[in-house]
Amino acid sequence: MRIGITCYPTYGGSGIVATELGLELAQRGHEVHFISYANPIRLDPDTPGIFYHEVEVSTYPLFQFPPYSLALASRMSEVAQRHALDLLHVHYAIPHSISALLAQQMITERRLPFITTLHGTDITLVGADRSYFPITKFSIERSDGITTISEFMRRRTEDFFGIKKPIEVIHNFVNCSLYKPDEDAQRTGPKRILHISNFRPVKRVLDCIRVFARVRQELEAELVLAGDGPDRGPAENLARELGVDRHVRFLGKQDHMERLIPRMYALHLPSETEAFGLAALEAMACGVPPVATRAGGVPDLITDGLDGFLEPVADVERQAARFIQLLADPALHQHVAAAARNTAVTRFSTELIIPQYERYYEHVCAAAGTSTRQVVSNRVAGF
Ligand code: GMT
């Protein structure tokens, strides 16, 4: 198939999933065209089967806000026509879904179906904002296919937006050949707790510092934070205030998480809300047990006490107690680490999830073909 993919190309779970999906599809013989304002971070545009089309947004004195959605729609329709795309697949509803709808309408010779994948804050935060709610609902309803990454997200989208169309749950995935354990690295050096995020308030990064300070009262450990964003400064200040700054390292944005994660002992994901928790899945594939909050779609991934731990949001004492238990008991750590790897391999590996996307693409294209024929036969019948 020839597939156009649009995502946010910067750091963020939806862009990573979209990029990895495109790369996997290209390996399986599909032709994949990325359409975005920048080359997605994990994408090597030299990869066979991968093409990158930049969206240029011109500025003009009248435009206080350059209309990216329109430039994207123009580029989508142009690329779709020139490369005879079979479908567009957009990641993160706002504004990609509405741009895809416009691109579809700009192509009059045939029907170009588009699929919207809902990733999290496009529904739980941004889409819930009064200014974006109606357009988000409209673009989801007009999508030829809708997927999301957890049962929680499906229910949330149906309940909150009143969406009646079927929403397909296709979980996040991980390449288990790339993300794999390194037990020697885990055994050497201090026991390190890792946090990965874009440091937005929803991630509750300050809880990482509070929990870590509590852990340090009982055990030797280090805290490693990968990523960057608005709460990095406040987190650095809090580490100083709590007197643990010498044991906390802020790495900033990292490109090769598969090299970093296996050297860590446990992962902390204390989010307020989390549609799935891709960072936890990548850690689990590396045999790094996650301690996460029982929030949103995380229970789709982590079975509490088996392959990780789930604790209440903002409960510093309970989250700290889990780390203390995990760091003090090597047998427990080994057991949970093995179960975490097993969950990643048997439920969320690329080999299992990518074919679900391929089947869904075929289903959506077939349905769009049927509806096109239906329109034609309706016209013939005089409707
Ligand atoms: O909100 C973020 O952290 C970024 C966001 C995105 O869309 O870029 O991540 C969401 O998508 C990821 C990939 O599907 C999910 O694994 C994350 O759980 C989800 N984040 C939130 O819901 C907060």
Short mmCIF file of C-alpha atoms and ligand atoms in Angstrom, two decimals:
data_model
loop_
_atom_site.label_atom_id
_atom_site.label_comp_id
_atom_site.label_asym_id
_atom_site.label_seq_id
_atom_site.Cartn_x
_atom_site.Cartn_y
_atom_site.Cartn_z
CA MET A 1 0.00 0.00 0.00
CA ARG A 2 0.97 3.66 -0.29
CA ILE A 3 0.37 5.38 3.01
CA GLY A 4 0.72 9.03 4.03
CA ILE A 5 1.59 9.53 7.71
CA THR A 6 1.32 12.82 9.59
CA CYS A 7 2.47 13.35 13.17
CA TYR A 8 4.16 15.83 15.46
CA PRO A 9 7.80 15.35 14.51
CA THR A 10 9.26 16.57 17.80
CA TYR A 11 9.75 14.57 21.01
CA GLY A 12 6.51 12.98 22.17
CA GLY A 13 4.89 9.59 22.26
CA SER A 14 2.55 10.07 19.31
CA GLY A 15 5.40 11.11 16.99
CA ILE A 16 7.50 8.16 18.12
CA VAL A 17 4.68 5.66 17.54
CA ALA A 18 3.92 7.17 14.11
CA THR A 19 7.58 7.07 13.08
CA GLU A 20 8.21 3.53 14.29
CA LEU A 21 4.99 2.43 12.59
CA GLY A 22 6.09 4.00 9.29
CA LEU A 23 9.51 2.35 9.49
CA GLU A 24 7.99 -1.05 10.26
CA LEU A 25 5.47 -0.71 7.41
CA ALA A 26 8.27 0.22 4.98
CA GLN A 27 10.18 -2.90 6.06
CA ARG A 28 7.10 -4.93 5.23
CA GLY A 29 7.10 -3.56 1.68
CA HIS A 30 4.72 -0.61 1.95
CA GLU A 31 5.55 2.83 0.58
CA VAL A 32 5.35 5.36 3.40
CA HIS A 33 5.19 9.14 2.91
CA PHE A 34 5.70 11.31 6.00
CA ILE A 35 4.06 14.73 5.67
CA SER A 36 5.06 17.13 8.44
CA TYR A 37 6.79 20.45 9.21
CA ALA A 38 10.06 18.72 10.16
CA ASN A 39 11.71 15.35 9.75
CA PRO A 40 10.44 13.16 12.63
CA ILE A 41 13.24 12.59 15.17
CA ARG A 42 13.60 8.85 14.85
CA LEU A 43 13.25 8.87 11.04
CA ASP A 44 16.12 8.34 8.65
CA PRO A 45 14.63 9.59 5.35
CA ASP A 46 17.22 7.50 3.49
CA THR A 47 15.46 4.30 4.55
CA PRO A 48 14.13 2.32 1.56
CA GLY A 49 10.39 2.78 1.17
CA ILE A 50 10.36 5.99 3.25
CA PHE A 51 9.71 9.45 1.79
CA TYR A 52 9.57 12.76 3.62
CA HIS A 53 7.57 15.78 2.42
CA GLU A 54 8.04 19.00 4.33
CA VAL A 55 5.14 21.36 4.97
CA GLU A 56 6.25 24.94 4.51
CA VAL A 57 4.26 27.53 6.39
CA SER A 58 4.73 31.01 4.97
CA THR A 59 4.43 33.94 7.28
CA TYR A 60 2.69 37.12 6.22
CA PRO A 61 2.23 40.37 8.17
CA LEU A 62 -1.53 39.74 8.43
CA PHE A 63 -1.03 36.30 9.99
CA GLN A 64 -0.59 36.63 13.69
CA PHE A 65 -0.88 32.82 13.70
CA PRO A 66 0.44 31.19 10.49
CA PRO A 67 -2.25 28.73 9.30
CA TYR A 68 -0.31 25.44 9.56
CA SER A 69 -3.47 23.31 9.24
CA LEU A 70 -4.16 24.77 5.79
CA ALA A 71 -0.60 24.42 4.56
CA LEU A 72 -0.67 20.81 5.80
CA ALA A 73 -3.97 20.09 4.02
CA SER A 74 -2.58 21.50 0.74
CA ARG A 75 0.56 19.41 1.05
CA MET A 76 -1.40 16.28 1.95
CA SER A 77 -3.64 16.55 -1.12
CA GLU A 78 -0.69 17.32 -3.38
CA VAL A 79 1.39 14.37 -2.09
CA ALA A 80 -1.64 12.06 -2.17
CA GLN A 81 -2.29 12.88 -5.81
CA ARG A 82 1.30 12.84 -7.00
CA HIS A 83 2.13 9.55 -5.26
CA ALA A 84 -1.28 7.91 -5.63
CA LEU A 85 -1.64 7.34 -1.89
CA ASP A 86 -4.18 4.76 -0.78
CA LEU A 87 -4.85 6.46 2.53
CA LEU A 88 -3.73 9.07 5.02
CA HIS A 89 -3.02 8.09 8.61
CA VAL A 90 -2.81 10.99 11.05
CA HIS A 91 -1.54 10.78 14.62
CA TYR A 92 -2.93 13.15 17.27
CA ALA A 93 -6.28 14.61 16.33
CA ILE A 94 -5.52 18.32 16.49
CA PRO A 95 -5.03 19.71 13.87
CA HIS A 96 -3.99 16.73 11.73
CA SER A 97 -7.41 15.16 11.45
CA ILE A 98 -9.13 18.29 10.16
CA SER A 99 -6.28 18.85 7.65
CA ALA A 100 -6.78 15.28 6.38
CA LEU A 101 -10.51 15.93 6.00
CA LEU A 102 -9.77 19.05 3.94
CA ALA A 103 -7.23 17.17 1.82
CA GLN A 104 -9.82 14.46 1.21
CA GLN A 105 -12.32 17.06 0.01
CA MET A 106 -9.74 18.73 -2.23
CA ILE A 107 -9.34 15.49 -4.18
CA THR A 108 -12.43 15.24 -6.31
CA GLU A 109 -11.45 12.41 -8.70
CA ARG A 110 -11.56 9.67 -6.09
CA ARG A 111 -12.14 9.08 -2.39
CA LEU A 112 -9.00 9.26 -0.27
CA PRO A 113 -9.77 7.64 3.10
CA PHE A 114 -8.10 8.86 6.27
CA ILE A 115 -7.56 7.30 9.66
CA THR A 116 -7.15 9.27 12.88
CA THR A 117 -5.21 7.74 15.76
CA LEU A 118 -5.98 9.30 19.14
CA HIS A 119 -2.98 9.25 21.44
CA GLY A 120 -3.91 10.88 24.73
CA THR A 121 -3.84 14.56 25.46
CA ASP A 122 -5.50 15.25 22.09
CA ILE A 123 -8.61 13.83 23.84
CA THR A 124 -7.99 14.21 27.57
CA LEU A 125 -6.64 17.78 27.62
CA VAL A 126 -6.51 19.68 24.32
CA GLY A 127 -9.67 18.18 22.82
CA ALA A 128 -11.52 18.84 26.07
CA ASP A 129 -10.71 22.56 25.84
CA ARG A 130 -13.84 24.50 24.88
CA SER A 131 -12.18 26.09 21.84
CA TYR A 132 -11.18 22.74 20.38
CA PHE A 133 -13.99 20.42 21.49
CA PRO A 134 -16.38 20.94 18.51
CA ILE A 135 -13.69 20.68 15.83
CA THR A 136 -12.11 17.64 17.48
CA LYS A 137 -15.47 15.86 17.64
CA PHE A 138 -16.25 16.81 14.05
CA SER A 139 -12.95 15.60 12.64
CA ILE A 140 -13.12 12.31 14.56
CA GLU A 141 -16.67 11.69 13.34
CA ARG A 142 -15.64 12.38 9.75
CA SER A 143 -12.61 10.07 9.86
CA ASP A 144 -12.95 6.92 7.75
CA GLY A 145 -11.22 5.00 10.53
CA ILE A 146 -10.49 5.78 14.17
CA THR A 147 -7.94 3.98 16.28
CA THR A 148 -6.67 4.57 19.74
CA ILE A 149 -4.08 3.01 22.00
CA SER A 150 -5.99 1.72 25.02
CA GLU A 151 -9.45 0.65 26.17
CA PHE A 152 -9.47 3.67 28.49
CA MET A 153 -9.01 6.00 25.50
CA ARG A 154 -11.76 4.27 23.55
CA ARG A 155 -14.24 4.64 26.43
CA ARG A 156 -13.14 8.20 27.12
CA THR A 157 -13.58 9.22 23.47
CA GLU A 158 -16.98 7.54 23.20
CA ASP A 159 -18.28 8.95 26.47
CA PHE A 160 -16.86 12.45 26.31
CA PHE A 161 -17.34 13.16 22.60
CA GLY A 162 -20.39 10.95 22.10
CA ILE A 163 -18.70 9.18 19.18
CA LYS A 164 -20.90 6.41 17.80
CA LYS A 165 -18.54 5.09 15.11
CA PRO A 166 -16.49 2.04 16.07
CA ILE A 167 -13.09 2.90 17.54
CA GLU A 168 -10.42 0.25 17.07
CA VAL A 169 -7.99 -0.25 19.94
CA ILE A 170 -4.47 -0.92 18.65
CA HIS A 171 -2.02 -0.76 21.52
CA ASN A 172 1.40 0.91 21.44
CA PHE A 173 4.15 -1.50 20.44
CA VAL A 174 7.87 -2.03 20.97
CA ASN A 175 10.62 -3.60 18.93
CA CYS A 176 11.77 -6.31 21.36
CA SER A 177 14.92 -7.08 19.34
CA LEU A 178 16.08 -3.49 19.78
CA TYR A 179 14.75 -2.90 23.29
CA LYS A 180 16.20 -5.77 25.28
CA PRO A 181 17.65 -6.43 28.74
CA ASP A 182 21.30 -5.95 29.64
CA GLU A 183 21.56 -7.74 32.98
CA ASP A 184 25.30 -7.09 33.38
CA ALA A 185 24.79 -3.34 33.06
CA GLN A 186 21.95 -3.52 35.61
CA ARG A 187 24.16 -5.38 38.09
CA THR A 188 27.08 -2.91 37.94
CA GLY A 189 27.13 0.55 39.51
CA PRO A 190 24.45 2.22 41.62
CA LYS A 191 20.81 1.25 41.30
CA ARG A 192 19.26 3.84 39.04
CA ILE A 193 15.63 4.88 38.80
CA LEU A 194 14.73 6.33 35.40
CA HIS A 195 12.05 8.82 34.43
CA ILE A 196 11.33 9.66 30.78
CA SER A 197 8.92 12.37 29.68
CA ASN A 198 8.40 15.76 28.16
CA PHE A 199 8.26 17.31 31.65
CA ARG A 200 4.76 18.72 31.27
CA PRO A 201 2.66 19.12 34.46
CA VAL A 202 0.56 16.06 33.51
CA LYS A 203 3.70 13.93 34.02
CA ARG A 204 4.10 15.00 37.68
CA VAL A 205 7.90 15.08 37.43
CA LEU A 206 8.10 16.73 40.87
CA ASP A 207 6.72 13.48 42.32
CA CYS A 208 9.82 11.73 40.92
CA ILE A 209 11.98 13.99 43.06
CA ARG A 210 9.78 13.68 46.17
CA VAL A 211 9.61 9.89 45.88
CA PHE A 212 13.33 9.65 45.23
CA ALA A 213 14.15 11.79 48.29
CA ARG A 214 12.05 9.37 50.37
CA VAL A 215 13.82 6.35 48.80
CA ARG A 216 17.23 7.88 49.59
CA GLN A 217 16.30 7.96 53.28
CA GLU A 218 16.38 4.14 53.18
CA LEU A 219 18.78 3.12 50.40
CA GLU A 220 21.57 4.15 48.07
CA ALA A 221 20.15 5.01 44.64
CA GLU A 222 20.39 7.47 41.77
CA LEU A 223 17.65 9.19 39.80
CA VAL A 224 18.08 9.75 36.06
CA LEU A 225 15.64 11.98 34.19
CA ALA A 226 15.56 11.92 30.38
CA GLY A 227 13.68 14.55 28.40
CA ASP A 228 12.95 18.22 28.75
CA GLY A 229 10.02 20.57 29.19
CA PRO A 230 8.41 23.17 31.43
CA ASP A 231 8.83 21.32 34.76
CA ARG A 232 12.56 20.69 34.41
CA GLY A 233 13.57 23.91 36.21
CA PRO A 234 11.13 23.35 39.12
CA ALA A 235 12.35 19.73 39.39
CA GLU A 236 15.98 20.87 39.59
CA ASN A 237 15.06 23.37 42.32
CA LEU A 238 13.14 20.77 44.29
CA ALA A 239 16.06 18.33 44.13
CA ARG A 240 18.28 21.04 45.66
CA GLU A 241 15.68 21.92 48.31
CA LEU A 242 15.32 18.28 49.36
CA GLY A 243 19.10 17.85 49.41
CA VAL A 244 19.25 15.06 46.81
CA ASP A 245 20.60 17.04 43.83
CA ARG A 246 24.00 15.26 43.93
CA HIS A 247 22.22 11.99 43.19
CA VAL A 248 19.92 13.29 40.44
CA ARG A 249 20.99 13.60 36.80
CA PHE A 250 19.04 15.51 34.19
CA LEU A 251 20.08 14.19 30.76
CA GLY A 252 17.88 16.37 28.54
CA LYS A 253 16.47 14.98 25.30
CA GLN A 254 17.86 11.60 24.29
CA ASP A 255 17.75 9.96 20.88
CA HIS A 256 18.74 6.39 21.70
CA MET A 257 16.51 5.26 24.51
CA GLU A 258 17.26 1.62 23.66
CA ARG A 259 20.85 2.22 24.85
CA LEU A 260 19.91 4.13 28.00
CA ILE A 261 17.00 2.13 29.41
CA PRO A 262 18.72 -1.29 29.80
CA ARG A 263 21.31 0.29 32.15
CA MET A 264 18.54 1.32 34.60
CA TYR A 265 17.13 -0.68 37.51
CA ALA A 266 13.50 0.59 37.58
CA LEU A 267 11.27 3.15 35.87
CA HIS A 268 9.05 5.78 37.49
CA LEU A 269 5.93 6.97 35.66
CA PRO A 270 3.90 9.04 38.17
CA SER A 271 1.58 10.73 35.60
CA GLU A 272 -1.69 12.38 36.48
CA THR A 273 -3.19 10.79 33.38
CA GLU A 274 -1.59 8.55 30.77
CA ALA A 275 -3.33 7.12 27.72
CA PHE A 276 -1.03 4.10 27.60
CA GLY A 277 2.54 4.76 28.79
CA LEU A 278 4.92 4.02 25.92
CA ALA A 279 7.94 4.77 28.14
CA ALA A 280 6.82 2.03 30.55
CA LEU A 281 6.47 -0.44 27.67
CA GLU A 282 9.96 0.33 26.37
CA ALA A 283 11.31 -0.16 29.91
CA MET A 284 9.45 -3.46 30.31
CA ALA A 285 10.94 -4.75 27.06
CA CYS A 286 14.36 -4.01 28.57
CA GLY A 287 13.52 -5.90 31.77
CA VAL A 288 13.27 -2.67 33.75
CA PRO A 289 10.23 -2.89 36.07
CA PRO A 290 7.93 0.15 36.09
CA VAL A 291 6.35 1.77 39.14
CA ALA A 292 3.49 3.76 37.64
CA THR A 293 0.24 5.41 38.65
CA ARG A 294 -3.08 3.67 38.20
CA ALA A 295 -4.10 6.30 35.67
CA GLY A 296 -5.92 6.15 32.34
CA GLY A 297 -4.80 3.31 30.10
CA VAL A 298 -1.74 2.22 32.11
CA PRO A 299 -3.61 -0.83 33.51
CA ASP A 300 -3.94 -2.06 29.86
CA LEU A 301 -0.17 -2.49 30.03
CA ILE A 302 0.89 -3.17 33.62
CA THR A 303 -0.59 -5.91 35.79
CA ASP A 304 0.00 -4.71 39.34
CA GLY A 305 2.38 -6.95 41.26
CA LEU A 306 3.16 -9.15 38.26
CA ASP A 307 5.13 -7.15 35.67
CA GLY A 308 5.25 -3.80 37.47
CA PHE A 309 3.44 -1.84 40.14
CA LEU A 310 0.47 0.54 40.07
CA GLU A 311 -0.01 3.07 42.84
CA PRO A 312 -2.38 6.02 43.35
CA VAL A 313 -1.59 9.34 41.68
CA ALA A 314 0.33 11.70 44.00
CA ASP A 315 0.80 9.07 46.72
CA VAL A 316 4.49 9.66 47.41
CA GLU A 317 4.66 7.24 50.36
CA ARG A 318 3.21 4.27 48.46
CA GLN A 319 5.27 4.91 45.34
CA ALA A 320 8.43 5.24 47.45
CA ALA A 321 7.60 2.04 49.35
CA ARG A 322 7.46 0.14 46.05
CA PHE A 323 10.88 1.36 44.98
CA ILE A 324 12.34 0.55 48.38
CA GLN A 325 10.91 -2.98 48.13
CA LEU A 326 12.14 -3.43 44.56
CA LEU A 327 15.63 -2.09 45.21
CA ALA A 328 16.10 -4.02 48.46
CA ASP A 329 14.96 -7.41 47.15
CA PRO A 330 16.97 -8.68 44.13
CA ALA A 331 14.83 -11.82 43.83
CA LEU A 332 11.65 -9.76 43.55
CA HIS A 333 13.34 -7.45 41.04
CA GLN A 334 14.45 -10.38 38.90
CA HIS A 335 11.00 -11.93 38.97
CA VAL A 336 9.17 -8.71 37.99
CA ALA A 337 11.81 -7.83 35.37
CA ALA A 338 11.35 -11.22 33.66
CA ALA A 339 7.56 -10.88 33.74
CA ALA A 340 7.81 -7.34 32.32
CA ARG A 341 9.92 -8.55 29.39
CA ASN A 342 7.48 -11.41 28.84
CA THR A 343 4.52 -9.01 28.70
CA ALA A 344 6.30 -6.82 26.14
CA VAL A 345 7.21 -9.81 23.93
CA THR A 346 3.92 -11.70 24.14
CA ARG A 347 1.43 -8.81 24.02
CA PHE A 348 3.01 -5.66 22.57
CA SER A 349 5.81 -6.61 20.18
CA THR A 350 5.92 -5.11 16.69
CA GLU A 351 5.32 -8.57 15.19
CA LEU A 352 1.92 -8.67 16.89
CA ILE A 353 0.78 -5.06 16.57
CA ILE A 354 1.89 -3.94 13.07
CA PRO A 355 -0.26 -6.58 11.32
CA GLN A 356 -3.25 -5.17 13.24
CA TYR A 357 -2.62 -1.81 11.55
CA GLU A 358 -2.21 -3.50 8.17
CA ARG A 359 -5.52 -5.34 8.57
CA TYR A 360 -7.23 -2.15 9.69
CA TYR A 361 -5.89 -0.25 6.65
CA GLU A 362 -7.31 -2.93 4.36
CA HIS A 363 -10.63 -2.83 6.15
CA VAL A 364 -10.89 0.99 5.92
CA CYS A 365 -9.91 1.06 2.24
CA ALA A 366 -12.41 -1.67 1.42
CA ALA A 367 -15.15 0.19 3.29
CA ALA A 368 -14.27 3.47 1.55
CA GLY A 369 -14.41 1.63 -1.79
CA THR A 370 -17.83 0.28 -0.87
CA SER A 371 -19.11 3.68 0.15
CA THR A 372 -17.80 5.19 -3.12
CA ARG A 373 -19.64 2.49 -5.05
CA GLN A 374 -22.66 3.14 -2.86
CA VAL A 375 -22.59 6.85 -3.76
CA VAL A 376 -22.39 5.95 -7.45
CA SER A 377 -25.24 3.45 -7.23
CA ASN A 378 -27.27 5.90 -5.18
CA ARG A 379 -26.74 8.51 -7.90
CA VAL A 380 -27.77 6.00 -10.59
CA ALA A 381 -30.83 5.16 -8.52
CA GLY A 382 -31.64 8.86 -8.34
CA PHE A 383 -31.07 9.48 -4.59
O1 GMT B 1 1.26 13.51 26.28
C1 GMT B 1 2.37 13.06 26.02
O2 GMT B 1 3.20 12.68 26.80
C2 GMT B 1 2.74 13.00 24.60
C3 GMT B 1 1.68 12.22 23.96
C4 GMT B 1 1.76 12.38 22.50
O3 GMT B 1 0.72 12.21 21.93
O4 GMT B 1 2.78 12.73 21.94
O5 GMT B 1 1.79 10.88 24.46
C5 GMT B 1 0.64 10.13 24.42
O6 GMT B 1 0.88 9.18 23.39
C6 GMT B 1 1.75 8.10 23.71
C7 GMT B 1 1.93 7.23 22.46
O7 GMT B 1 0.74 6.72 22.00
C8 GMT B 1 1.18 7.34 24.90
O8 GMT B 1 1.97 6.20 25.19
C9 GMT B 1 1.12 8.28 26.10
O9 GMT B 1 0.51 7.59 27.18
C10 GMT B 1 0.29 9.51 25.78
N1 GMT B 1 0.47 10.50 26.86
C11 GMT B 1 -0.54 10.89 27.66
O10 GMT B 1 -1.67 10.45 27.58
C12 GMT B 1 -0.19 11.88 28.73
#
